[in-house]
Short mmCIF file of C-alpha atoms in Angstrom, two decimals:
data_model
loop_
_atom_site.label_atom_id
_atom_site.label_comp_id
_atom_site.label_asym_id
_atom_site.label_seq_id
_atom_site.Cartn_x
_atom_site.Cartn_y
_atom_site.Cartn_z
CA UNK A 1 -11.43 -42.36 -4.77
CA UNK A 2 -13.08 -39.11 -5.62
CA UNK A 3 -13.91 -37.72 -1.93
CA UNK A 4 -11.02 -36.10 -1.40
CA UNK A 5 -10.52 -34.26 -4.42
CA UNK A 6 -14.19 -33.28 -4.34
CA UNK A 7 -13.65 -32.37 -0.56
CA UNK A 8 -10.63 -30.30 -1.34
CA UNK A 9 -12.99 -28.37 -4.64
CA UNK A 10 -15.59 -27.73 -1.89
CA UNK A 11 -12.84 -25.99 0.64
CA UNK A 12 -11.28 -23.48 -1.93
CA UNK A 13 -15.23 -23.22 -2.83
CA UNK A 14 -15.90 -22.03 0.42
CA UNK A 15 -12.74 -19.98 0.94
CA UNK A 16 -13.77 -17.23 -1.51
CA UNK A 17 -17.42 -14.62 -1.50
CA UNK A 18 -20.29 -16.03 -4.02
CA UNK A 19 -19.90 -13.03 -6.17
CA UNK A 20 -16.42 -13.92 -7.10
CA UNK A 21 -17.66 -17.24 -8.60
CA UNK A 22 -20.55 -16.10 -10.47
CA UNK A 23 -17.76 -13.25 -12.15
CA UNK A 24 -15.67 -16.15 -12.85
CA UNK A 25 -18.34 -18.27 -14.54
CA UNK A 26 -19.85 -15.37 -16.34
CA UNK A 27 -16.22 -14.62 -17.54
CA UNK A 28 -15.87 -18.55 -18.70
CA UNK A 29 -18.32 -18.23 -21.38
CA UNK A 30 -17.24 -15.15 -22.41
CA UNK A 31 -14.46 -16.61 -23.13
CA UNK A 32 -15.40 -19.47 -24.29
CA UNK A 33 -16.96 -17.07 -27.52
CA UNK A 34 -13.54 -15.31 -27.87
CA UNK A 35 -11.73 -18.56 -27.82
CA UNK A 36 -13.37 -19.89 -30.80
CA UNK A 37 -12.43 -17.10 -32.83
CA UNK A 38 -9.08 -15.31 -31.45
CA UNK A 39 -7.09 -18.59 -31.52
CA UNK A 40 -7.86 -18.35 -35.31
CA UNK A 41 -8.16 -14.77 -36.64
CA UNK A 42 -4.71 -14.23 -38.04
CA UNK A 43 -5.28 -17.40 -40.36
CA UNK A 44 -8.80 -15.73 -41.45
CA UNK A 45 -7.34 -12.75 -42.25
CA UNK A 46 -4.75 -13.99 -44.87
CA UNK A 47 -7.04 -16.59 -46.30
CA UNK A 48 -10.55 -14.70 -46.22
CA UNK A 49 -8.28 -11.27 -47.43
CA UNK A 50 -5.39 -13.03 -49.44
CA UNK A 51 -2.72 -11.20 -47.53
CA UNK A 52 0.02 -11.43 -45.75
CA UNK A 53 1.09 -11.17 -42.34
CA UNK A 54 2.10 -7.92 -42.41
CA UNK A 55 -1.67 -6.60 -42.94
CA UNK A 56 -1.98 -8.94 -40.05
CA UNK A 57 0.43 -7.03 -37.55
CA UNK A 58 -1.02 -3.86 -38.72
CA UNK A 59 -4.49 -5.22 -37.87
CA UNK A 60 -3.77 -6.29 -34.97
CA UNK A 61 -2.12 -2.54 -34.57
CA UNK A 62 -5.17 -1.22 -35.09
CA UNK A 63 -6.72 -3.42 -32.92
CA UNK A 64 -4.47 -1.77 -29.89
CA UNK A 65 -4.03 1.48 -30.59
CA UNK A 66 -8.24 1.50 -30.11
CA UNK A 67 -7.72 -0.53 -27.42
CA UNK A 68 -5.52 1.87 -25.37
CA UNK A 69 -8.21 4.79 -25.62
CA UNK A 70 -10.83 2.14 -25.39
CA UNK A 71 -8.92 1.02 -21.80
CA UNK A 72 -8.33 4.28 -20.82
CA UNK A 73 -11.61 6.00 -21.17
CA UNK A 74 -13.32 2.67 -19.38
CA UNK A 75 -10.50 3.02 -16.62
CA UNK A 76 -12.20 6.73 -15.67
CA UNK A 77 -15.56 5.24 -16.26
CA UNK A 78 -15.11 2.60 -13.91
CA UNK A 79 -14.13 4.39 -11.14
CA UNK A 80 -17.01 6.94 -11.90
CA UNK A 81 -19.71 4.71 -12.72
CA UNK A 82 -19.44 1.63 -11.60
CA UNK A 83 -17.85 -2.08 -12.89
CA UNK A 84 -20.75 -3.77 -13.17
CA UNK A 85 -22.33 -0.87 -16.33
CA UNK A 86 -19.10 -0.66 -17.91
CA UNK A 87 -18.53 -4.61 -18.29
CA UNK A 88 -22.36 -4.92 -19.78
CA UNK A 89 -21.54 -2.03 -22.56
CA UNK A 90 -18.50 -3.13 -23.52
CA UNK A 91 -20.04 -7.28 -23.76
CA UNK A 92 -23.07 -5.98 -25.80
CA UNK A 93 -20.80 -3.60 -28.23
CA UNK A 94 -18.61 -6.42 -28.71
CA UNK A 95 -20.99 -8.95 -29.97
CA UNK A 96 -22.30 -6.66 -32.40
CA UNK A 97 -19.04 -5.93 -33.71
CA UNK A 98 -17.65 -9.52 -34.09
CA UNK A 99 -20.69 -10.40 -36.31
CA UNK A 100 -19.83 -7.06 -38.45
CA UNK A 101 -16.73 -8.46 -38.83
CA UNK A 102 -17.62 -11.87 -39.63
CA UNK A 103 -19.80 -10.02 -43.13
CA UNK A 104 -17.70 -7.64 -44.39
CA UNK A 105 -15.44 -8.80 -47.10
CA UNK A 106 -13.45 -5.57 -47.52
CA UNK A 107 -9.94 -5.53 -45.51
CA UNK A 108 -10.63 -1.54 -45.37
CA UNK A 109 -14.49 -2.01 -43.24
CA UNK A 110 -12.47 -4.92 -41.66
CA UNK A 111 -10.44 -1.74 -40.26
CA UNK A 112 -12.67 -0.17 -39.39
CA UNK A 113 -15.11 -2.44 -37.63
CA UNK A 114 -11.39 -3.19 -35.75
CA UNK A 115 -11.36 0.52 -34.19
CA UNK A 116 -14.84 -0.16 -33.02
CA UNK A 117 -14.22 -3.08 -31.50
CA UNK A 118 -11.03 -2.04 -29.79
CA UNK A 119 -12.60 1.15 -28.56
CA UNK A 120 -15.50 -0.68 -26.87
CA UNK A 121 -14.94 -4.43 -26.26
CA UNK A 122 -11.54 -3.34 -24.32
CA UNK A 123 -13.05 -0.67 -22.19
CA UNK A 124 -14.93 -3.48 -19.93
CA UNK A 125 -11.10 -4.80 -18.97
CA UNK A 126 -10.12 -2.92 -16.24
CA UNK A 127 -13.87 -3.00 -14.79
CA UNK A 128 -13.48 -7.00 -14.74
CA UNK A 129 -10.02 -6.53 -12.95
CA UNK A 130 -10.81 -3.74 -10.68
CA UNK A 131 -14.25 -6.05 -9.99
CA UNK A 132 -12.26 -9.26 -8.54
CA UNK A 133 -9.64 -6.72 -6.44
CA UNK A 134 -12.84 -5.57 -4.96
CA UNK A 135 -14.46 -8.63 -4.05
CA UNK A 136 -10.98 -10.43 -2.68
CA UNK A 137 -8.39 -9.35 0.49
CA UNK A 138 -4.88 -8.71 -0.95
CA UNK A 139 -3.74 -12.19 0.63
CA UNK A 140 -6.27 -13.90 -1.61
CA UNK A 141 -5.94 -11.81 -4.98
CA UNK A 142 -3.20 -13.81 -6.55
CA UNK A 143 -5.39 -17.20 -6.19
CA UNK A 144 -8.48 -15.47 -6.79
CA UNK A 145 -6.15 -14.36 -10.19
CA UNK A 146 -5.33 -17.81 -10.73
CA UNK A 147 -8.18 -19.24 -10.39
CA UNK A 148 -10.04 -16.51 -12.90
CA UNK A 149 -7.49 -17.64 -15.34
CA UNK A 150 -8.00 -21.70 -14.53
CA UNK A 151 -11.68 -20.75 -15.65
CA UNK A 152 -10.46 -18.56 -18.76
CA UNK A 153 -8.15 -21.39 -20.19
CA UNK A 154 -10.85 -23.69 -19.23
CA UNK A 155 -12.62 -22.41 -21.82
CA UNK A 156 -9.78 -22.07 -24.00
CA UNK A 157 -9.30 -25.96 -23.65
CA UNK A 158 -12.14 -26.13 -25.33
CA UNK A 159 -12.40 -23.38 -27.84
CA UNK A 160 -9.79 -24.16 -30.04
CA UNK A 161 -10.47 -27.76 -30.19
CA UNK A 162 -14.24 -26.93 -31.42
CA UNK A 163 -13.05 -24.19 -33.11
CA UNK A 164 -10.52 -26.03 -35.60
CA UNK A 165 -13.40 -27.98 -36.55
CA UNK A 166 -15.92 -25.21 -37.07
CA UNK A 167 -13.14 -23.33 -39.13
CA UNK A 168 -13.07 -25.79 -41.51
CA UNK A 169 -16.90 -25.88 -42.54
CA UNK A 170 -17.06 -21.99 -42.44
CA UNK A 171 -15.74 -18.65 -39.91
CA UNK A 172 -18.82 -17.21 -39.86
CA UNK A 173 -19.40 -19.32 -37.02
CA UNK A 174 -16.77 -18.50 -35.03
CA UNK A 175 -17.92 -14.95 -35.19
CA UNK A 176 -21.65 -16.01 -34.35
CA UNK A 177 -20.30 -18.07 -31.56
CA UNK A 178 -18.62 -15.08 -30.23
CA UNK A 179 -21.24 -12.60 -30.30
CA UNK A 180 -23.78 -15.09 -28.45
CA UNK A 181 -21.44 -16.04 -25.84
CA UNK A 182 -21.00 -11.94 -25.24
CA UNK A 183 -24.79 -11.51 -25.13
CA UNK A 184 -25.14 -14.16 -22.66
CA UNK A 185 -22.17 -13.00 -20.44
CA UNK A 186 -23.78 -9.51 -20.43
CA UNK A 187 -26.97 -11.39 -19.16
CA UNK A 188 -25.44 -12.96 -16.55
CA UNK A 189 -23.76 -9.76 -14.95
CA UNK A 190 -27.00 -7.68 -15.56
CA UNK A 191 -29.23 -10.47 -13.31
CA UNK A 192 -26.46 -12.12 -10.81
CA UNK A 193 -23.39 -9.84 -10.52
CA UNK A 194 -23.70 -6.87 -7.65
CA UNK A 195 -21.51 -3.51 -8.36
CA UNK A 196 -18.77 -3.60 -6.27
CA UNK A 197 -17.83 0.20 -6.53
CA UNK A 198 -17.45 1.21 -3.00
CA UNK A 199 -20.35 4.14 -2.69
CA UNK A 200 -20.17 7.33 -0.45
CA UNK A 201 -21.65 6.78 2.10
CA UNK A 202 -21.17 10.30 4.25
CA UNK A 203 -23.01 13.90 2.79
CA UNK A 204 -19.15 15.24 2.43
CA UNK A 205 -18.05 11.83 0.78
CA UNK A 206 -20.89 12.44 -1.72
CA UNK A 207 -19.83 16.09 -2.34
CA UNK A 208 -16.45 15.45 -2.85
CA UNK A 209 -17.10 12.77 -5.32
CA UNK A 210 -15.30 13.87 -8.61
CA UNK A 211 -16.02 14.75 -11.73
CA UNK A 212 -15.81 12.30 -14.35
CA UNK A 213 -13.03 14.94 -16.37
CA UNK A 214 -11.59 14.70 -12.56
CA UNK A 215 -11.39 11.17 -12.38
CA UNK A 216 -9.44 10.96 -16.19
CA UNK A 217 -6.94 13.49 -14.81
CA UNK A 218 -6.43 10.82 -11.76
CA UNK A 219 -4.35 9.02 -14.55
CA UNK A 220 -1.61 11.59 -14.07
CA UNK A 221 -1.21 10.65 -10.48
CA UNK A 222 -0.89 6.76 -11.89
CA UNK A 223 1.35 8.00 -14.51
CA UNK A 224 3.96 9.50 -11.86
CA UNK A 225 4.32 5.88 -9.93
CA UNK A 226 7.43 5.34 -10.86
CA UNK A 227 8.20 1.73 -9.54
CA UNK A 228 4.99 0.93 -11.60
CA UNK A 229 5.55 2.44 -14.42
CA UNK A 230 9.35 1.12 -14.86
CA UNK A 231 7.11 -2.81 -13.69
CA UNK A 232 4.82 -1.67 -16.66
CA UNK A 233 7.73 -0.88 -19.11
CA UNK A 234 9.19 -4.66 -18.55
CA UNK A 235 6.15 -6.20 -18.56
CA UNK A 236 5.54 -4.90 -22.21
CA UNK A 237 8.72 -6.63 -22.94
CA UNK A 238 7.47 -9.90 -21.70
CA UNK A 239 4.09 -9.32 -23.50
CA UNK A 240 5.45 -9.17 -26.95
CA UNK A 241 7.11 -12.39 -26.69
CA UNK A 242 3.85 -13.73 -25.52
CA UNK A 243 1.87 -12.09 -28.32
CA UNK A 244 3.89 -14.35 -30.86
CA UNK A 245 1.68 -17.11 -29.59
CA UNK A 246 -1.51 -15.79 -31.45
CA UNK A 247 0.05 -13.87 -34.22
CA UNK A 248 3.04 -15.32 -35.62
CA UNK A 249 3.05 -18.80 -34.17
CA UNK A 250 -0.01 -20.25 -35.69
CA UNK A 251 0.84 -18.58 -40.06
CA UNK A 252 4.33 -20.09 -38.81
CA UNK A 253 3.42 -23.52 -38.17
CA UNK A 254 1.23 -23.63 -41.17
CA UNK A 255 3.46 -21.88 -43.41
CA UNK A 256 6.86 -23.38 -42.50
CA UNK A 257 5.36 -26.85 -40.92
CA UNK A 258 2.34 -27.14 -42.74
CA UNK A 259 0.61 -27.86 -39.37
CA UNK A 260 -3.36 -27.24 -40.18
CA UNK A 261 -5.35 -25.45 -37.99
CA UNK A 262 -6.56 -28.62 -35.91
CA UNK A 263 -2.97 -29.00 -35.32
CA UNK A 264 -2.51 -25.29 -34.07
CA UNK A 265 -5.82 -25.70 -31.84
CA UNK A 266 -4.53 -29.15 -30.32
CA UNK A 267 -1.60 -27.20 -29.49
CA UNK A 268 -3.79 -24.51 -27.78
CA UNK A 269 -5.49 -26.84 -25.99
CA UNK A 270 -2.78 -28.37 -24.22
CA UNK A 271 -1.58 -24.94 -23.34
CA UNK A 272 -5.06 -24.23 -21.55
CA UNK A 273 -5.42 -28.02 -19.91
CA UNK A 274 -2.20 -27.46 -18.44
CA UNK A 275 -3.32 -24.13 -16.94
CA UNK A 276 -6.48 -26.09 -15.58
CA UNK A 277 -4.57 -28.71 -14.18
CA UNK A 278 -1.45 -26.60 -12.66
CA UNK A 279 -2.38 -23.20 -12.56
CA UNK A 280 -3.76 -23.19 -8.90
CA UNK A 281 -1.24 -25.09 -6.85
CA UNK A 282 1.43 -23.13 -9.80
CA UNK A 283 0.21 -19.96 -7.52
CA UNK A 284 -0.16 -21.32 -4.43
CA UNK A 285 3.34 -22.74 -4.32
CA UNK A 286 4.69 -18.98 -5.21
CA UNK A 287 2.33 -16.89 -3.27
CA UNK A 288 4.64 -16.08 -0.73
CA UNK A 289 7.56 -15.27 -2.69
CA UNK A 290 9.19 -12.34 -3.31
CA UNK A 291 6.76 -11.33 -6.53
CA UNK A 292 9.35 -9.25 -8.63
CA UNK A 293 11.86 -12.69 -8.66
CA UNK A 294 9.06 -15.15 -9.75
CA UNK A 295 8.25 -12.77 -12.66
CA UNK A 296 11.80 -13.31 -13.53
CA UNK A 297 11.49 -16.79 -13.26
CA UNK A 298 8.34 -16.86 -15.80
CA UNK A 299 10.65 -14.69 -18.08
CA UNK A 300 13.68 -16.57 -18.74
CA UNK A 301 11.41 -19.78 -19.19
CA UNK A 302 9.12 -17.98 -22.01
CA UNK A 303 13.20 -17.70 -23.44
CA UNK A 304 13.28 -21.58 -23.49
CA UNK A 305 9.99 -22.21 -24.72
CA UNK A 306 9.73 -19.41 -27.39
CA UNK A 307 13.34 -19.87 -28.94
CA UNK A 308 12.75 -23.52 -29.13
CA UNK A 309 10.46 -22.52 -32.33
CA UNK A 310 13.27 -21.40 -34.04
CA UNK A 311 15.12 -24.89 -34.02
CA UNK A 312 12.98 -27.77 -34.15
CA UNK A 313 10.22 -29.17 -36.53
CA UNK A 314 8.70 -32.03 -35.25
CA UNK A 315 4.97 -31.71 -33.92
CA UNK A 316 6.11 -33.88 -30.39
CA UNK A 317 8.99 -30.85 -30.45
CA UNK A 318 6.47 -28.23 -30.41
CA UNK A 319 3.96 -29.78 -28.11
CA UNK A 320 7.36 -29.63 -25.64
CA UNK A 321 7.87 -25.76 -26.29
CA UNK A 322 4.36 -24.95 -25.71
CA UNK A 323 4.69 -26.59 -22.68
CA UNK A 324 7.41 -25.29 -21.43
CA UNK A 325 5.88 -22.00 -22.54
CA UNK A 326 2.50 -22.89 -20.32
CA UNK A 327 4.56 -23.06 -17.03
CA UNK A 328 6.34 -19.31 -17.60
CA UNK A 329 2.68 -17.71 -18.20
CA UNK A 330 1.25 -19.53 -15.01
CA UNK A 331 4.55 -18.24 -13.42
CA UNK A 332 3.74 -14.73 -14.85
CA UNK A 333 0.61 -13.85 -15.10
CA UNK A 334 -1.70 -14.24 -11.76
CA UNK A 335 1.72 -12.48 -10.26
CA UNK A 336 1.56 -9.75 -12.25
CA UNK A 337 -2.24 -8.73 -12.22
CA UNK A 338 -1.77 -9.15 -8.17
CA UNK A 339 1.36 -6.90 -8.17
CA UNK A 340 -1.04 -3.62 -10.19
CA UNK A 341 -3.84 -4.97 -7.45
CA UNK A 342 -1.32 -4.00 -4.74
CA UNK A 343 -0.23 -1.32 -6.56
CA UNK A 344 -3.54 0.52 -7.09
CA UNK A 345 -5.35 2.35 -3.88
CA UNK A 346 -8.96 1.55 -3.85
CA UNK A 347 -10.32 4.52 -5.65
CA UNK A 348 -7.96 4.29 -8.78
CA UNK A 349 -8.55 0.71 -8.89
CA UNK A 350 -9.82 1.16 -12.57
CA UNK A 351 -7.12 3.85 -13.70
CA UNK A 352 -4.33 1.56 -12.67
CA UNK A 353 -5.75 -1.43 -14.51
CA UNK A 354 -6.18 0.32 -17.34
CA UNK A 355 -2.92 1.94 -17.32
CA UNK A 356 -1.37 -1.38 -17.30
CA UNK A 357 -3.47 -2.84 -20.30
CA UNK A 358 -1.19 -0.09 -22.08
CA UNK A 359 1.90 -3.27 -21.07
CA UNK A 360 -0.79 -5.23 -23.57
CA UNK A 361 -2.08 -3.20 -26.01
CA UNK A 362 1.46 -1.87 -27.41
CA UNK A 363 2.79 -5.19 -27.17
CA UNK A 364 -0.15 -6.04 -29.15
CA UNK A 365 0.44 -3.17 -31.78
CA UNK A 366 4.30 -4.04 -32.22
CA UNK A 367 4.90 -7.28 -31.26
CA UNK A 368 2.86 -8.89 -34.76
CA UNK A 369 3.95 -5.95 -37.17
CA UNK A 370 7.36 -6.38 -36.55
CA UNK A 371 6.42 -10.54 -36.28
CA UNK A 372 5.20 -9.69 -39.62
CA UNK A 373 7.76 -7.79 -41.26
CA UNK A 374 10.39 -10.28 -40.51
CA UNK A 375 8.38 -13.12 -41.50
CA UNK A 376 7.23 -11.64 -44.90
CA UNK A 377 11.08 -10.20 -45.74
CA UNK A 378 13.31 -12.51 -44.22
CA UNK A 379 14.16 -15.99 -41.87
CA UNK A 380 10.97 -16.37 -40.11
CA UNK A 381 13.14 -18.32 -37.67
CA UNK A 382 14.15 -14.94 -36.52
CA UNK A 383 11.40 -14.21 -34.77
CA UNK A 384 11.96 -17.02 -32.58
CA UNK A 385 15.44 -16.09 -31.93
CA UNK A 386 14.05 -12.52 -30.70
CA UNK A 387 11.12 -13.59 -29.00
CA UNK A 388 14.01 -15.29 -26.55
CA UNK A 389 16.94 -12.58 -26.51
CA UNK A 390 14.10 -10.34 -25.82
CA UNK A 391 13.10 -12.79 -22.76
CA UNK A 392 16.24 -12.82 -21.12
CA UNK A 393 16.05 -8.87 -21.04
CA UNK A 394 13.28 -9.11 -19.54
CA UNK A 395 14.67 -11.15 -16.72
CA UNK A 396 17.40 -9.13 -16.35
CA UNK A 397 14.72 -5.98 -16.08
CA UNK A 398 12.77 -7.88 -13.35
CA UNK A 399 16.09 -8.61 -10.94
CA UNK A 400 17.38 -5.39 -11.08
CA UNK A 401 13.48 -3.82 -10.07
CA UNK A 402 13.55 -6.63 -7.57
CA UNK A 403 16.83 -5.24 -6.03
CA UNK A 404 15.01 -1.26 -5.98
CA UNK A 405 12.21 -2.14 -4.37
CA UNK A 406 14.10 -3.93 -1.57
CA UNK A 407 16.49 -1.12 -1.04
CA UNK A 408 13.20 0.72 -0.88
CA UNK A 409 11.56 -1.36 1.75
CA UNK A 410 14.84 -1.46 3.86
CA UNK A 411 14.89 2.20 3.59
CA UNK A 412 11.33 2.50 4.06
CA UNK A 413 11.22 3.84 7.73
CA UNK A 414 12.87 7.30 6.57
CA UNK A 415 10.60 10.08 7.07
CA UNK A 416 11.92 12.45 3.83
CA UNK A 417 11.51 9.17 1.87
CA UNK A 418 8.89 9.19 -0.95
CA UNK A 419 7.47 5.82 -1.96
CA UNK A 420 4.90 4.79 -4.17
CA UNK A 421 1.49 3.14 -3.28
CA UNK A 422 2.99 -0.68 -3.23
CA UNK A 423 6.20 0.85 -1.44
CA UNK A 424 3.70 2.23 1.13
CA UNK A 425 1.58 -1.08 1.71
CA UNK A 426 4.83 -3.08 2.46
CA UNK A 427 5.94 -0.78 4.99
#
């Protein structure tokens, strides 16, 4: 009954390098930490604060405006330095910040302990990214993506579940939880994960290494990709509707439903058990089509999922929109961190990733303030009803780039042509 499923774990085993899983396991608990305490933080804010949800978006503005010069600044450092230093710096600095922020009791060292935590925690992203593009050919990135993110809401299956529960005895343990599963991740890479930098390896290699103020003006050459940078632009679009999961979605439900926050984690849970479940034969099934369309796919069913929110009220209802919601991001997301791997030449691998954590961090400044004005002054319905018009823009954004780069790729064989870097792979 169970040999061929376990034959069938053992072959995609097998398929990938060693290093790859111990990154993905080290990432799982991790995440497992974050979990705990992200699923719940905007609901601790306004109860442990008594305010409202627009302190909340500006929080979490906070939160990504440090996170972009956080990103950027481990972006250069990764490509400098090394992944494997720049993940274990910005693990350790985040555990010490989530248990300074599960002390203070004053929203303004809440702030503050928020720039910290943005400026350090977020710098080990693109390191992690660039990492698994190192250790995986491009024909196996979108799996290996997949997979990484089977293991992420693995953990996120479970973290809101336990989570709901510790919530309600006290949130200091969330934050405690956190920290220790950072420390041990940080353990883990120090003893079991190899750098994956590639090293020069010639005297002139070595000489012409670059400075690291060289390597942080790389980010202008990223910065002048202009089929990336107009596939950054819509992603951002597509990342503020997702953003509404975390911020707004969970004060809605409890505000407007009265779900409780066991209800809100249940609901979290069956988003990550569905990733589990789906997310690898999701990717497989889509691997080999044309990337720019099945983003548009993933778009236009976040519209379904997200503006159901704004018309139903019964907890079955909503288990059905998160659902629906679950199959756009397994649509979206192991696509899009394979299209910036193709994207990115080998020695910008960290300036690219970290240049497209800018299509997260504003989405994560402006998507809950402007959640959070409109649920504070007016129909909180309404920012269900954007979350989807702003969907289907996306999908139009994503068809019409679709259409450019094929015209570019038809075209590709001119000489006076100038193409970017995934232009130039395809040809």
């Amino acid at each position: 009954m169970f040999a061929k499923p376990l034959n069938r774990a053992k072959e995609i085993y097998h398929e990938y390098p060693k290093q790859f899983w111990v990154v993905v396991g080290a990432s799982f608990v991790d995440h497992l930490g974050g979990a705990l305490l992200f699923t719940f933080f905007s609901l601790y804010v306004t109860q442990h604060f008594g305010v409202g949800m627009t302190q909340v978006g500006i929080l979490f503005a906070i939160f990504s405006i440090s996170e972009f010069f956080g990103s950027m600044f481990g972006g250069a450092l990764t490509d400098q330095i090394g992944r494997k230093s720049v993940i274990i710096i910005g693990l350790v600095v985040s555990a010490l910040t989530s248990v300074g922020m599960g002390l203070v009791n004053k929203l303004e060292l809440f702030y503050v302990l928020a720039v910290i935590t943005g400026l350090f925690a977020d710098m080990a992203g693109p390191a992690r990214q660039a990492m698994i593009t190192d250790l995986l050919p491009e024909e196996k990135r979108a799996d290996g993506f997949g997979i990484m993110r089977v293991a992420m809401n693995l953990s996120v299956s479970i973290g809101p579940a336990i989570g709901g529960f510790l919530a309600a005895t006290s949130y200091l343990l969330l934050f405690g939880a956190d920290a220790v599963s950072s420390i041990i991740t940080a353990i883990f890479f120090y003893f079991l994960v190899a750098e994956t930098l590639p090293e020069a390896k010639t005297e002139e290699e070595i000489e012409a290494k670059p400075s690291f103020s060289d390597t942080f003006r790389g980010y202008l050459v990223v910065l002048k990709d202009r089929p990336f940078i107009i596939f950054m632009a819509i992603s951002m679009i597509v990342t503020i509707v997702y953003m509404q999961m975390y911020g707004a979605l969970p004060v809605f439900l409890r505000d407007v439903h009265n779900v409780p926050e066991a209800g809100f984690g249940m609901l979290m849970s069956l988003n990550a058990t569905m990733v589990v479940l789906m997310q690898f034969a999701i990717t497989r099934k889509i691997g080999d089509k044309p990337p720019m369309l099945m983003m548009a796919l993933g778009a236009i069913i976040y519209a379904v999922g997200f503006s159901m929110f704004g018309f139903i009220g019964q907890y079955g209802l909503f288990m059905v929109a998160m659902a629906i919601i679950t199959i756009g991001e397994m649509v979206v997301t192991p696509i899009q961190q394979a299209l910036v791997a193709k994207f990115s030449p080998e020695d910008m691998r960290g300036r690219y990733m970290a240049v497209f954590g800018i299509s997260w961090l504003i989405p994560g400044a402006i998507g809950p303030l402007l959640a959070g004005l409109i649920m504070d002054n007016a129909d909180p319905v309404w920012v269900w009803y954007g979350a989807g018009i702003l969907a289907v823009i996306a999908t139009v954004g994503f068809l019409a780039l679709n259409k450019h780069v094929e015209q570019d790729e038809e075209s590709a064989s001119a000489p006076d042509i100038q193409l970017g870097p995934i232009q130039k792979e395809t040809a």
